[in-house]
Coordinates of C-alpha atoms and ligand atoms in Angstrom, one line a residue:
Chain A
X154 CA -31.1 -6.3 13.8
X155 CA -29.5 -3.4 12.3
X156 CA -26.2 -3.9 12.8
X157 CA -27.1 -7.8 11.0
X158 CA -28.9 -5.4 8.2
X159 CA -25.4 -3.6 8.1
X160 CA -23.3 -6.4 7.6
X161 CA -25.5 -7.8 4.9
X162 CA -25.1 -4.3 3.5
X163 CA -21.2 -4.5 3.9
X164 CA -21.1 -7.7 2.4
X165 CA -23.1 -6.9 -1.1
X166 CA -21.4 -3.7 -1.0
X167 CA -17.6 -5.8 -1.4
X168 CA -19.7 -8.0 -4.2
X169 CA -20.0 -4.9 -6.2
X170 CA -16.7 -3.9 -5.4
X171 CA -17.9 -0.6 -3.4
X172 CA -14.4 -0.4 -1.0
X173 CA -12.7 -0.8 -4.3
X174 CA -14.3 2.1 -6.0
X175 CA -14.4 4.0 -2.9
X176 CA -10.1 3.7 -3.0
X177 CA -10.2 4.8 -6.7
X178 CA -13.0 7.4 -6.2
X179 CA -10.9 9.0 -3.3
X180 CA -7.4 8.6 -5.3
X181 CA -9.4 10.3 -8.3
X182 CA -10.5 13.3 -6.0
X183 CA -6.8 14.0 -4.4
X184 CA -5.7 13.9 -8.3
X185 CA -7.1 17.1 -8.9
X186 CA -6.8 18.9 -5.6
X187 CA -4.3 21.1 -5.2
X188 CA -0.2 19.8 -5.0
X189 CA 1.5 20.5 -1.6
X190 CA 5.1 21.2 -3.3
X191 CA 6.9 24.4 -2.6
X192 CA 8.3 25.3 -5.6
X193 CA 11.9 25.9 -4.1
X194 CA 14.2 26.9 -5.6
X195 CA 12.2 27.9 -9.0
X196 CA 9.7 29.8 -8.1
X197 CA 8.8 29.9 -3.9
X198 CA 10.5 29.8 -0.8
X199 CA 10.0 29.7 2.7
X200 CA 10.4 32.2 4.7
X201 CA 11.1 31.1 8.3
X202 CA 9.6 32.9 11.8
X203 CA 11.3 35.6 13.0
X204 CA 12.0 33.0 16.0
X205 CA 14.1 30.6 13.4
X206 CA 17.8 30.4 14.3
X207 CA 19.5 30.9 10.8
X208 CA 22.2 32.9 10.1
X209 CA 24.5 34.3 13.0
X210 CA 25.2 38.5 12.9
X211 CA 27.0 40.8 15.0
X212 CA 25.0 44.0 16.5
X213 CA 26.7 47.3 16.5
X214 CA 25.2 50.2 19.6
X215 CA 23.8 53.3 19.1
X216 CA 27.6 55.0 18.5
X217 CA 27.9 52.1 15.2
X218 CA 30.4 50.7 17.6
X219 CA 30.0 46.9 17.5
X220 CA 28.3 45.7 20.8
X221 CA 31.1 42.7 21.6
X222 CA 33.0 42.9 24.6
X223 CA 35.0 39.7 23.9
X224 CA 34.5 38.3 26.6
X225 CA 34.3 35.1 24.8
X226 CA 31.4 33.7 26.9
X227 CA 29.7 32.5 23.5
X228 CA 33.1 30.6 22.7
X229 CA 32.9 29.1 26.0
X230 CA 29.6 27.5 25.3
X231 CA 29.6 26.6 22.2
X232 CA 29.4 22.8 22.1
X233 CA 30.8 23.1 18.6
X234 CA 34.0 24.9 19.3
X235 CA 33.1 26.7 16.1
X236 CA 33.6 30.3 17.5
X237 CA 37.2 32.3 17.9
X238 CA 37.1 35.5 19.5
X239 CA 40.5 37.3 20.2
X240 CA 40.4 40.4 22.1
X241 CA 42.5 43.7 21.7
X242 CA 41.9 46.6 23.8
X243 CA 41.1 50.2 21.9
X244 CA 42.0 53.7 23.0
X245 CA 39.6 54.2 25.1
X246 CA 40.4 50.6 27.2
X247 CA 37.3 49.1 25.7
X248 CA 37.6 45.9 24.6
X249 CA 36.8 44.7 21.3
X250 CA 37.1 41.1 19.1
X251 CA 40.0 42.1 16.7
X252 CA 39.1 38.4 15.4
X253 CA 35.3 37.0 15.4
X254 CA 35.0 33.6 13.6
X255 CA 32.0 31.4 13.3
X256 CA 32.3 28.2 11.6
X257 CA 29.3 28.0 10.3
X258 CA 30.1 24.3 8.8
X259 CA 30.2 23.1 12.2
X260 CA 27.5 25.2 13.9
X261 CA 24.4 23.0 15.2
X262 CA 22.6 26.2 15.8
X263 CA 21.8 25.9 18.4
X264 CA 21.3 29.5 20.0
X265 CA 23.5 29.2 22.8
X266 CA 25.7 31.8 22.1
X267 CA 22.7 34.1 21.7
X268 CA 21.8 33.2 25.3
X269 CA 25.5 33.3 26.4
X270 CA 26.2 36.9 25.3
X271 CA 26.1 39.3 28.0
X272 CA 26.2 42.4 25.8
X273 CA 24.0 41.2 23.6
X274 CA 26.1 41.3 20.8
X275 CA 25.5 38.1 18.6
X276 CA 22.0 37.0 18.0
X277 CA 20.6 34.6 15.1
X278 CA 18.7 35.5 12.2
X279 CA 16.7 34.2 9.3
X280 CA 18.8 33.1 6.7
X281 CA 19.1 29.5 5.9
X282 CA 20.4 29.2 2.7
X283 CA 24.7 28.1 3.3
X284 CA 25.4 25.9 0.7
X285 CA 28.7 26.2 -0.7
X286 CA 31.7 24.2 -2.5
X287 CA 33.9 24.6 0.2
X288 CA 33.7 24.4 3.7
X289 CA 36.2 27.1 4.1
X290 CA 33.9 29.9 2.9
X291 CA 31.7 28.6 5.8
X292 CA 33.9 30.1 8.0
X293 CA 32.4 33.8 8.4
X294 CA 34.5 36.7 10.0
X295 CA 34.2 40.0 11.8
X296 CA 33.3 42.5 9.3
X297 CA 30.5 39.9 7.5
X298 CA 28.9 39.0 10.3
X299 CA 28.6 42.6 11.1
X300 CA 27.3 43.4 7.4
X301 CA 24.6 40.5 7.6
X302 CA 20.9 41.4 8.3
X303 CA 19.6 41.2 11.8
X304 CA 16.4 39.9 13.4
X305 CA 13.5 39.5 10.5
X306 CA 10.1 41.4 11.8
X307 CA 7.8 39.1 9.6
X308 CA 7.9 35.8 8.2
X309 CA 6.1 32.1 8.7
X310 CA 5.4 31.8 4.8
X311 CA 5.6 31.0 1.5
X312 CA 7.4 33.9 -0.7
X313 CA 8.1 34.0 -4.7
X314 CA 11.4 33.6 -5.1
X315 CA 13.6 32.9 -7.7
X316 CA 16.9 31.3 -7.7
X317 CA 20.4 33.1 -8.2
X318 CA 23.1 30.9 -9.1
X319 CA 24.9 34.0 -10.6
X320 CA 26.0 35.8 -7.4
X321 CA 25.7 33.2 -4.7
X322 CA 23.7 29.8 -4.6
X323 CA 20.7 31.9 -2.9
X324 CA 16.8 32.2 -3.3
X325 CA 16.0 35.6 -3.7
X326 CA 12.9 37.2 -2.5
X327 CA 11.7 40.9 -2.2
X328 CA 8.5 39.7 -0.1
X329 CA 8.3 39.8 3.5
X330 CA 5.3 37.9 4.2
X331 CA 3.9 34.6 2.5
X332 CA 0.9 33.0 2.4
X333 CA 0.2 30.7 5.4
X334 CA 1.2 27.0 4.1
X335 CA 0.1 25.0 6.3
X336 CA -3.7 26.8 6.4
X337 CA -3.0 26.3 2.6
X338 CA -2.5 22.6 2.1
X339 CA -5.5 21.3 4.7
X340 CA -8.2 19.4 3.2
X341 CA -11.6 20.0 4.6
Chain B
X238 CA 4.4 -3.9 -59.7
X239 CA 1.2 -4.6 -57.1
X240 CA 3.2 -7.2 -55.2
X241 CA 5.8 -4.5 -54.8
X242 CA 3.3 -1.8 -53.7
X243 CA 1.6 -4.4 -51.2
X244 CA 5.5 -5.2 -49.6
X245 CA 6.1 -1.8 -49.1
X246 CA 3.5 -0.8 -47.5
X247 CA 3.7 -3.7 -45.3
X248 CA 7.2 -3.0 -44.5
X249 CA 5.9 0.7 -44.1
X250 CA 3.7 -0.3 -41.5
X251 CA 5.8 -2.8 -39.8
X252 CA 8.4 0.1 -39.6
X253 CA 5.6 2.9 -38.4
X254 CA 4.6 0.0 -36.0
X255 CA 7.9 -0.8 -34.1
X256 CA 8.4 2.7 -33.8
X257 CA 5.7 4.1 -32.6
X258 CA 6.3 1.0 -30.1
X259 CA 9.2 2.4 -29.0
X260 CA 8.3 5.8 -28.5
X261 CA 5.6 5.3 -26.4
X262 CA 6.9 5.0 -23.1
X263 CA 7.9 8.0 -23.4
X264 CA 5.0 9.9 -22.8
X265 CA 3.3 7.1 -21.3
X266 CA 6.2 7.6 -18.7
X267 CA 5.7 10.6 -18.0
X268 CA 2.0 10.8 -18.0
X269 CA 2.5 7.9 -15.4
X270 CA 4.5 10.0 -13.0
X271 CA 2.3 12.8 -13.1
X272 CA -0.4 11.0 -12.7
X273 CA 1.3 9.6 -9.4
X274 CA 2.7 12.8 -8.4
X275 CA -1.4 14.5 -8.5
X276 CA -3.1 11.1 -7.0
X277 CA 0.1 11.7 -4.1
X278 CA -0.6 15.4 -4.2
X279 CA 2.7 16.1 -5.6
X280 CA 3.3 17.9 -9.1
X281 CA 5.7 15.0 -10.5
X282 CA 8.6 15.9 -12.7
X283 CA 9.0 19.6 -13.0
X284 CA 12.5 20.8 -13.5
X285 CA 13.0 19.4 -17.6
X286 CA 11.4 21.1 -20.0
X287 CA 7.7 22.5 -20.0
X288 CA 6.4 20.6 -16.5
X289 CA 8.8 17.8 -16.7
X290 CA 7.9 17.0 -20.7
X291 CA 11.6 16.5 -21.5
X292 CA 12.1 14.2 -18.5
X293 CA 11.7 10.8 -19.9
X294 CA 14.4 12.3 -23.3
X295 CA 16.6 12.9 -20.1
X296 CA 16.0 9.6 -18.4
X297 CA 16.5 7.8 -22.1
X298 CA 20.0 9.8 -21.9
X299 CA 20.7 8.2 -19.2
X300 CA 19.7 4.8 -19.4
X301 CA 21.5 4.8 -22.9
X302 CA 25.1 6.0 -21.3
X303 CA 25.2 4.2 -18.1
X304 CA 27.6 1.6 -17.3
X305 CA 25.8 -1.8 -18.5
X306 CA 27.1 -4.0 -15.7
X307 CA 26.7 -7.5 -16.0
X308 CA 27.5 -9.6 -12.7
X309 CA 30.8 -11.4 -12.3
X310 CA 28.6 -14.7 -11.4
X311 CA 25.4 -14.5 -14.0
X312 CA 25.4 -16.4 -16.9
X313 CA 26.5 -14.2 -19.4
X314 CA 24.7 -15.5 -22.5
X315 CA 21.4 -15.9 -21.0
X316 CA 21.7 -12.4 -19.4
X317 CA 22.1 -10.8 -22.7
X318 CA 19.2 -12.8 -24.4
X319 CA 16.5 -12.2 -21.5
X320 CA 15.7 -8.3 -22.6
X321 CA 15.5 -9.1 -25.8
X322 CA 13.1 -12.3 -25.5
X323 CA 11.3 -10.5 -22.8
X324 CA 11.1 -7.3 -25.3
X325 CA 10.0 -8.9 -28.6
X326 CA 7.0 -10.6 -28.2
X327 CA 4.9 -7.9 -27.2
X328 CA 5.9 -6.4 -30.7
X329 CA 5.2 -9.2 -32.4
X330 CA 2.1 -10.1 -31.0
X331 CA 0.6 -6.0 -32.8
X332 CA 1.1 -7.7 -36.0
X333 CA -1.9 -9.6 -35.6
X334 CA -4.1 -6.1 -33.5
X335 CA -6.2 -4.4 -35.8
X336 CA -6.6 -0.1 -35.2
X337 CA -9.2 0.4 -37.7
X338 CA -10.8 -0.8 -40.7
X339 CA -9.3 1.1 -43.7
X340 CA -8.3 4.9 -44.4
X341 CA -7.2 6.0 -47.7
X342 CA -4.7 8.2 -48.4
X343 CA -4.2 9.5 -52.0
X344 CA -6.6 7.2 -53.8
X345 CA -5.3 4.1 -52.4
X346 CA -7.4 2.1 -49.5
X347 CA -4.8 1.0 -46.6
X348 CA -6.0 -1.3 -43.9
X349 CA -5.2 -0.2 -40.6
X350 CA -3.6 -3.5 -39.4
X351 CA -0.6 -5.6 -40.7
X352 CA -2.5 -9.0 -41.3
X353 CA -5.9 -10.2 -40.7
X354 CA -5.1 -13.7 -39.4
X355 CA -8.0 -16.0 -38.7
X356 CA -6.6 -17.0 -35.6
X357 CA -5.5 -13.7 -34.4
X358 CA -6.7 -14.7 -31.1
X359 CA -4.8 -17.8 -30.8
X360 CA -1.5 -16.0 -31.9
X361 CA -2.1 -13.4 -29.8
X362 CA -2.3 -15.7 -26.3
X363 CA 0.8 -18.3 -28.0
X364 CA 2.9 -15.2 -28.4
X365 CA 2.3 -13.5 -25.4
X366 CA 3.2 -16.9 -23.6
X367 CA 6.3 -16.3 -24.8
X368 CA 7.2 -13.2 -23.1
X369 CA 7.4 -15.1 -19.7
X370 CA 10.6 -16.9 -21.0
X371 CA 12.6 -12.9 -20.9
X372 CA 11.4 -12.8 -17.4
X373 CA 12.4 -16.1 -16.3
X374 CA 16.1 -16.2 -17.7
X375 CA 16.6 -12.6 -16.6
X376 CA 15.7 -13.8 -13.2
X377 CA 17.5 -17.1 -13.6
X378 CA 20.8 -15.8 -14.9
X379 CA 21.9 -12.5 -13.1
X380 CA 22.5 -15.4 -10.4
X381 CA 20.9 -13.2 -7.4
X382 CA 18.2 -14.0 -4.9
X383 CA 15.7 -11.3 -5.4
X384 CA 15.9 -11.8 -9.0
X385 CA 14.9 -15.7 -9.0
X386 CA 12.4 -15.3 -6.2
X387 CA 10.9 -12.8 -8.5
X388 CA 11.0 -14.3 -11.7
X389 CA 9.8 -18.0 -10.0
X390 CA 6.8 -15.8 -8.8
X391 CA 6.2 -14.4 -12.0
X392 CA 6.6 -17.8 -13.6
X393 CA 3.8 -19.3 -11.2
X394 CA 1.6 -15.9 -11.6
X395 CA 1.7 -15.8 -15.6
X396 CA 0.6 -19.8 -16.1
X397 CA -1.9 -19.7 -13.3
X398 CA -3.6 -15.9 -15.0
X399 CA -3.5 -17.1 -18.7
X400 CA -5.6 -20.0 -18.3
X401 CA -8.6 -17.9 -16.8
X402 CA -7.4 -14.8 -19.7
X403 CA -8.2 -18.0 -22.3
X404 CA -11.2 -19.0 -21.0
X405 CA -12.3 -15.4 -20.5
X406 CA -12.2 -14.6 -24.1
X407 CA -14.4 -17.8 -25.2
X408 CA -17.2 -16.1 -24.8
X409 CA -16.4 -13.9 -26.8
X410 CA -15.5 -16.1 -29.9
X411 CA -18.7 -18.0 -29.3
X412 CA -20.5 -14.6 -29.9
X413 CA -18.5 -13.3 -33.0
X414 CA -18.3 -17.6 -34.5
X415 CA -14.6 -16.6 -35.4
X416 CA -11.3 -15.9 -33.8
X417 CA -10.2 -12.7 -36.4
X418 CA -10.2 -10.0 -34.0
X419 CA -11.5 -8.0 -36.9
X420 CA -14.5 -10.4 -37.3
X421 CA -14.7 -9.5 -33.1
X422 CA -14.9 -6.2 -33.7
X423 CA -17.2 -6.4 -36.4
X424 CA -19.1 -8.3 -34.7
X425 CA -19.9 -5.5 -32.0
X426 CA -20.9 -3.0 -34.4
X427 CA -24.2 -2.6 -32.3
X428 CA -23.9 -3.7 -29.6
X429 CA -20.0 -3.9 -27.6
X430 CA -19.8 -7.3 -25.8
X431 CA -19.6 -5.8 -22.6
X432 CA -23.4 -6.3 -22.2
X433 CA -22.9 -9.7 -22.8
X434 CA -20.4 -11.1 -21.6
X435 CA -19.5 -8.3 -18.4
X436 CA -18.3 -11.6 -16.4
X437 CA -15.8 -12.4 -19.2
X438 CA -14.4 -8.4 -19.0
X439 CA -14.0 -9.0 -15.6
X440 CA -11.8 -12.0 -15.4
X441 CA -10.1 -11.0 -19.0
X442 CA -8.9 -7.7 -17.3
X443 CA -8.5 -8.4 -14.0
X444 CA -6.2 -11.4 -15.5
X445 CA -4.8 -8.7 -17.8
X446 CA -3.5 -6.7 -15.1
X447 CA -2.0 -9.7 -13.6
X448 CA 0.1 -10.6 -16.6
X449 CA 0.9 -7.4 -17.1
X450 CA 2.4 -7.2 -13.5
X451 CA 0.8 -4.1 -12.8
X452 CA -0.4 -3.7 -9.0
X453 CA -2.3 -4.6 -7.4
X454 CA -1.1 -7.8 -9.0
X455 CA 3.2 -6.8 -9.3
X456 CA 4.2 -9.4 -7.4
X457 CA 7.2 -10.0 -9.7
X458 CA 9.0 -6.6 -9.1
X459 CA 7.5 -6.3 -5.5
X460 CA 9.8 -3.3 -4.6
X461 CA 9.3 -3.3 -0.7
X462 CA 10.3 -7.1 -0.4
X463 CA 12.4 -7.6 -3.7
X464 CA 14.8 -5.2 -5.0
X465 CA 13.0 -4.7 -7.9
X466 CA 12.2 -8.6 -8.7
X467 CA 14.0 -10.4 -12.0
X468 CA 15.4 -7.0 -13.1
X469 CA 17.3 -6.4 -9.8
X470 CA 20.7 -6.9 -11.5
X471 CA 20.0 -5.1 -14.8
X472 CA 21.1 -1.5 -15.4
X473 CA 21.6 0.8 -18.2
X474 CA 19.7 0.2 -21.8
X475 CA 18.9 -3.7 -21.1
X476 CA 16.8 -2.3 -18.3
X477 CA 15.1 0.1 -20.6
X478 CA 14.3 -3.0 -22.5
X479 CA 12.4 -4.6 -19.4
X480 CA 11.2 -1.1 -19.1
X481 CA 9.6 -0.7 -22.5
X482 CA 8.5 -4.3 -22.9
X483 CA 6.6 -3.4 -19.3
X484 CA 4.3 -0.7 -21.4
X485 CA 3.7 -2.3 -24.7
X486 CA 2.1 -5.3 -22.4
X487 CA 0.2 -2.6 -20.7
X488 CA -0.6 -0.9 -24.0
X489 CA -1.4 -4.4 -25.3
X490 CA -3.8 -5.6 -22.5
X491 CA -5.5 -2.0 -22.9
X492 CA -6.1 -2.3 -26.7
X493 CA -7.1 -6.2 -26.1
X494 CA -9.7 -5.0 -23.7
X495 CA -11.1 -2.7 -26.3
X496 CA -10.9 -4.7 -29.3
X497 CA -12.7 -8.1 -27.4
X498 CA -15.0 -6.2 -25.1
X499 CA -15.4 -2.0 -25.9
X500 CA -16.6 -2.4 -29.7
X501 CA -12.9 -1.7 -30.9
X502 CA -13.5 1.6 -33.3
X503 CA -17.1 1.5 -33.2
X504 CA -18.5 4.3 -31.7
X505 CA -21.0 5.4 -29.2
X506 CA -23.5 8.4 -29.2
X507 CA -20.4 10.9 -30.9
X508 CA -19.6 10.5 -34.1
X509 CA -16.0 10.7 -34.1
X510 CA -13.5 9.2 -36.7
X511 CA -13.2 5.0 -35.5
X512 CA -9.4 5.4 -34.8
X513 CA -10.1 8.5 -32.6
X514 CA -12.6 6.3 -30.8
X515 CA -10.0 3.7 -30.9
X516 CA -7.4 5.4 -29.4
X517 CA -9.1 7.3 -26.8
X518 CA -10.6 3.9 -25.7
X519 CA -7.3 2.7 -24.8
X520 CA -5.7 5.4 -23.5
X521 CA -8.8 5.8 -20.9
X522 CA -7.6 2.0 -19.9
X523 CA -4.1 2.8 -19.7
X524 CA -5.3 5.4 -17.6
X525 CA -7.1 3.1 -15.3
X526 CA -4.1 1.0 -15.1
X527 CA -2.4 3.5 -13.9
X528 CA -5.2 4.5 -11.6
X529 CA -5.1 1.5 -10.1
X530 CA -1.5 1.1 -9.4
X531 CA -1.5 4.7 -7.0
X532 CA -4.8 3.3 -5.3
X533 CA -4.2 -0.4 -4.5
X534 CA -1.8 -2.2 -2.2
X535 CA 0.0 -5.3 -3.5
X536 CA -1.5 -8.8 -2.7
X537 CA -0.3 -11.3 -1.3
X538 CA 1.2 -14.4 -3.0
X539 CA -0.9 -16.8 -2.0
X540 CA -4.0 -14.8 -2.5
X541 CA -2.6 -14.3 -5.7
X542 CA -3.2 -17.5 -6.3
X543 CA -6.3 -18.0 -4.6
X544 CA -7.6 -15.6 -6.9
X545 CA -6.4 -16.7 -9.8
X546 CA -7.4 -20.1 -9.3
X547 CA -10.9 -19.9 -6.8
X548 CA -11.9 -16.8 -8.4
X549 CA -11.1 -16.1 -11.7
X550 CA -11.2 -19.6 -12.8
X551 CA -14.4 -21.0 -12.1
X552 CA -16.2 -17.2 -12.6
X553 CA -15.0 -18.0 -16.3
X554 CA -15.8 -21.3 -16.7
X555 CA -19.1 -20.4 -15.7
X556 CA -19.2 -17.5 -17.8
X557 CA -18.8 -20.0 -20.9
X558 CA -21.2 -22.7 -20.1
X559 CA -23.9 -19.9 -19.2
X560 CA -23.0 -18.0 -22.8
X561 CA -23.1 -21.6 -24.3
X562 CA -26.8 -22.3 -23.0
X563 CA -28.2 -18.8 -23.5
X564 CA -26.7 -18.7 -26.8
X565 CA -28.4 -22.6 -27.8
X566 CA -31.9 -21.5 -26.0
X567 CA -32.2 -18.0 -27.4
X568 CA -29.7 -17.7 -30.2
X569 CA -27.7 -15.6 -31.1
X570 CA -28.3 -11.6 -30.3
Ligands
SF4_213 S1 24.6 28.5 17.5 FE1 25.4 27.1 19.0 S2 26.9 25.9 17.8 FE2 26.4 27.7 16.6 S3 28.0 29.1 17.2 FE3 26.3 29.5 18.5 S4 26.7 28.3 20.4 FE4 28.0 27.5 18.7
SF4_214 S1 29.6 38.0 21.2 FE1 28.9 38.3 23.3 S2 29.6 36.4 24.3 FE2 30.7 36.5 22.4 S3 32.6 37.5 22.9 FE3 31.2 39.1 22.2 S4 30.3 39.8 24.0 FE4 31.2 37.9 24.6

């Protein structure tokens, strides 16, 4: 009986046109709720998790002296080929990469070499941004990857940023921690 | 001396008309993109100017210095004549739309319209025909598939909605005894024809947004199944044409539903100057137009048809026998 009583109800509803209005009613709500756009490059950005396998850097130890034994494990298994390590042997018979390349235009990043590196010497960090005009200044070397920042302690959010096209096609930000994005864009 | 004055400021007006025309779609552009980009929870154009207000000057730019490509197998003649014939009639047809009554300015009364035909209404719906003719040859002669099966459906979809849109408005004439649409408007000074005849809004709009191909009736330009119908194979400033002659039939239904069925300038409650009432009348139905067009899905063609001919059809042939009878038993309101 009261699913009948329903259906009636259904029926004069689509008479007056009620799905109709319910479409533009709900279209009319979402108008004024809150855009989900990230405002990159102009004004936000966001800021990977620590996690995120960005950029590649090179650790040094506790002497400054740089971690990598070249062994060349991480050259071994990269499934790029994108890494050149040549060896040379110091004073004190330590060995040390006189050469470190990455190829960061080929680089999947895939964290391998992380994972490969038994002194813990090349690890990935948080940088994303590697556009560039040519895809030789891709190719990064010893001494950069050495000056690049290493793992980020925060992150996971959305950051003011603004774009520098002056210095280097990258979105600056001073902030270390965003607002949540994702918490930000739900619709109860 | 007074013939002179009364040229010139018809010349004036015909000038102030084609270009405000013309400089519409600009804004109206841009307010349509936002209006997308909010309803899709996006911001829309951002990047030119103060939140994308320049974007439309930029797309202009661009429409104006692209190649203008015309295809090695179209029929060269009739490809350059479709823009224009599909882009003049909607001009033409504002000669005969009254804004307002009168304003004066400096001691002399001008009339807010360009002529006060007595069969505005007529002219209006013979004009208007005519615009189908743009959309056929452009279809016809850039020689490609998407661009006849669009224009053919278009062809099919304009005859079968004008018939109900003329019937729709004959209730209307019955109320106001005349066919001026300033008589029409006058007409409604208390009371907007709405009340009377909400049937005949219904099929004249929904009819209205079928000839201006607007979805949930854009069958024509059906992007997911046709390129982008009869225009497929236009680029650069005749596209623009299609373009602008797409919003001054938009801007032309809205106005049309305001002067036949919203009381025109008359206004409610606020006492606001009659073109301020005017214009915000139509620009609330542009507004639903585009409303409409981020909230419905496309129909299909044959319940296109279906609609246009089961639907529409009898609801306003109904509509004018019903308005006949009440109008011979009771009289006129
Ligand atoms: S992240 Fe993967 S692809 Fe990139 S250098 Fe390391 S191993 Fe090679
Ligand atoms: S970075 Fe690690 S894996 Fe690669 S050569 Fe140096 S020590 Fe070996």
């Amino acid at each position: 009986m009261s699913r009948a009583k329903d259906r009636v109800g259904t029926w004069i509803g689509w008479g007056f046109f009620a799905d109709l209005a319910n479409g533009l009613a709900l279209t009319f709500g979402y108008m004024f709720s809150r855009p989900v756009t990230m405002q990159y490059p102009d004004q936000e950005k966001w800021l990977p998790y620590p996690r995120y396998r960005g950029h590649h850097f090179l650790k040094r130890d506790e002497e400054g002296e740089i971690k990598c034994v070249a062994c060349e494990l991480c050259a071994r298994i990269c499934p790029c080929d994108c890494i050149e390590v040549v060896p040379y042997e110091d004073e004190n018979g330590k060995r040390h990469p006189a050469k470190f390349e990455i190829d960061t235009a080929r680089c999947l990043f895939c964290g391998l070499c992380e994972d490969a590196c038994p002194a813990d010497a090349i690890a990935l960090g948080q940088q994303y941004e590697f556009s560039s005009f040519s895809s030789r200044d891709l190719v990064i070397g010893r001494d950069d990857l050495l000056a690049k920042p290493g793992k980020a302690a925060t992150g996971g959010g959305v950051v003011a940023a603004r774009l520098d096209t002056k210095k280097d096609v990258r979105v600056e930000t001073k902030e270390t921690q965003g607002y949540n994005w994702w918490r930000n864009i739900r619709r109860t | 001396m007074e013939l002179a004055v009364a040229l010139g400021l018809i010349v004036f007006k015909v000038a102030f008309l084609i270009a405000i025309l013309l400089l519409l779609p600009l804004p109206l552009t841009w307010v349509e993109r936002k209006v997308a980009g909010h309803m899709q929870q996006r911001m829309g154009p951002m990047r030119v100017g103060w939140h994308g207000l320049l974007q439309p000057v930029a797309d202009g730019i661009k429409l104006l210095t692209k190649e203008d490509h015309i295809p090695a197998e179209a029929d060269r003649f009739l490809f350059k004549l479709a823009p224009i014939l599909a882009l003049a009639p909607p001009f033409v047809v504002f000669v005969a739309v009254p804004f307002g009554e009168s304003i004066s300015v400096l001691g002399t009364e001008i009339t807010l319209y360009v002529s006060n035909m007595n069969v505005a209404l007529l002219f209006v719906f013979a004009v208007i025909g005519i615009e189908v003719y743009g959309v056929i040859f452009g279809g016809w002669a850039a020689n490609s598939k998407y661009a006849v099966l669009g224009s053919l459906r278009t062809c099919a979809q304009m005859i079968s909605y004008e018939i109900p849109m003329g019937f729709a408005v004959i209730g209307v004439v019955m109320l106001a005894q005349s066919m001026s649409l300033l008589d029409i408007v006058r007409a409604q000074a208390d009371v907007w024809n709405v009340v009377y005849q909400p049937v005949g809004f219904f099929v004249f709009f929904v009819a209205g947004l079928a000839e201006a191909q607007r979805i949930p009736f854009d069958l024509a330009e059906a992007e997911g199944d046709l390129g982008a119908g009869f225009h497929t194979e236009y680029s650069g400033i005749r596209f623009a044409f299609f373009m602008v002659s797409e919003y001054a039939i938009v801007l032309l239904v809205s106005v049309l539903v305001v002067i036949l069925f919203f009381g025109g300038w008359n206004g409610v409650l606020v006492p606001l100057p009659p073109l301020l009432w005017f214009v915000l009348k139509v620009a609330f139905f542009v507004y639903l137009f585009i409303w409409f067009r981020f909230t419905f899905p496309r129909y299909r063609y044959d319940q296109l048809m279906a609609i246009g001919w089961k639907v529409l059809l009898p609801l306003s042939m109904a509509n004018i026998i019903i308005t006949g009878v009440l109008l011979g038993a009771v009289g006129a309101p």
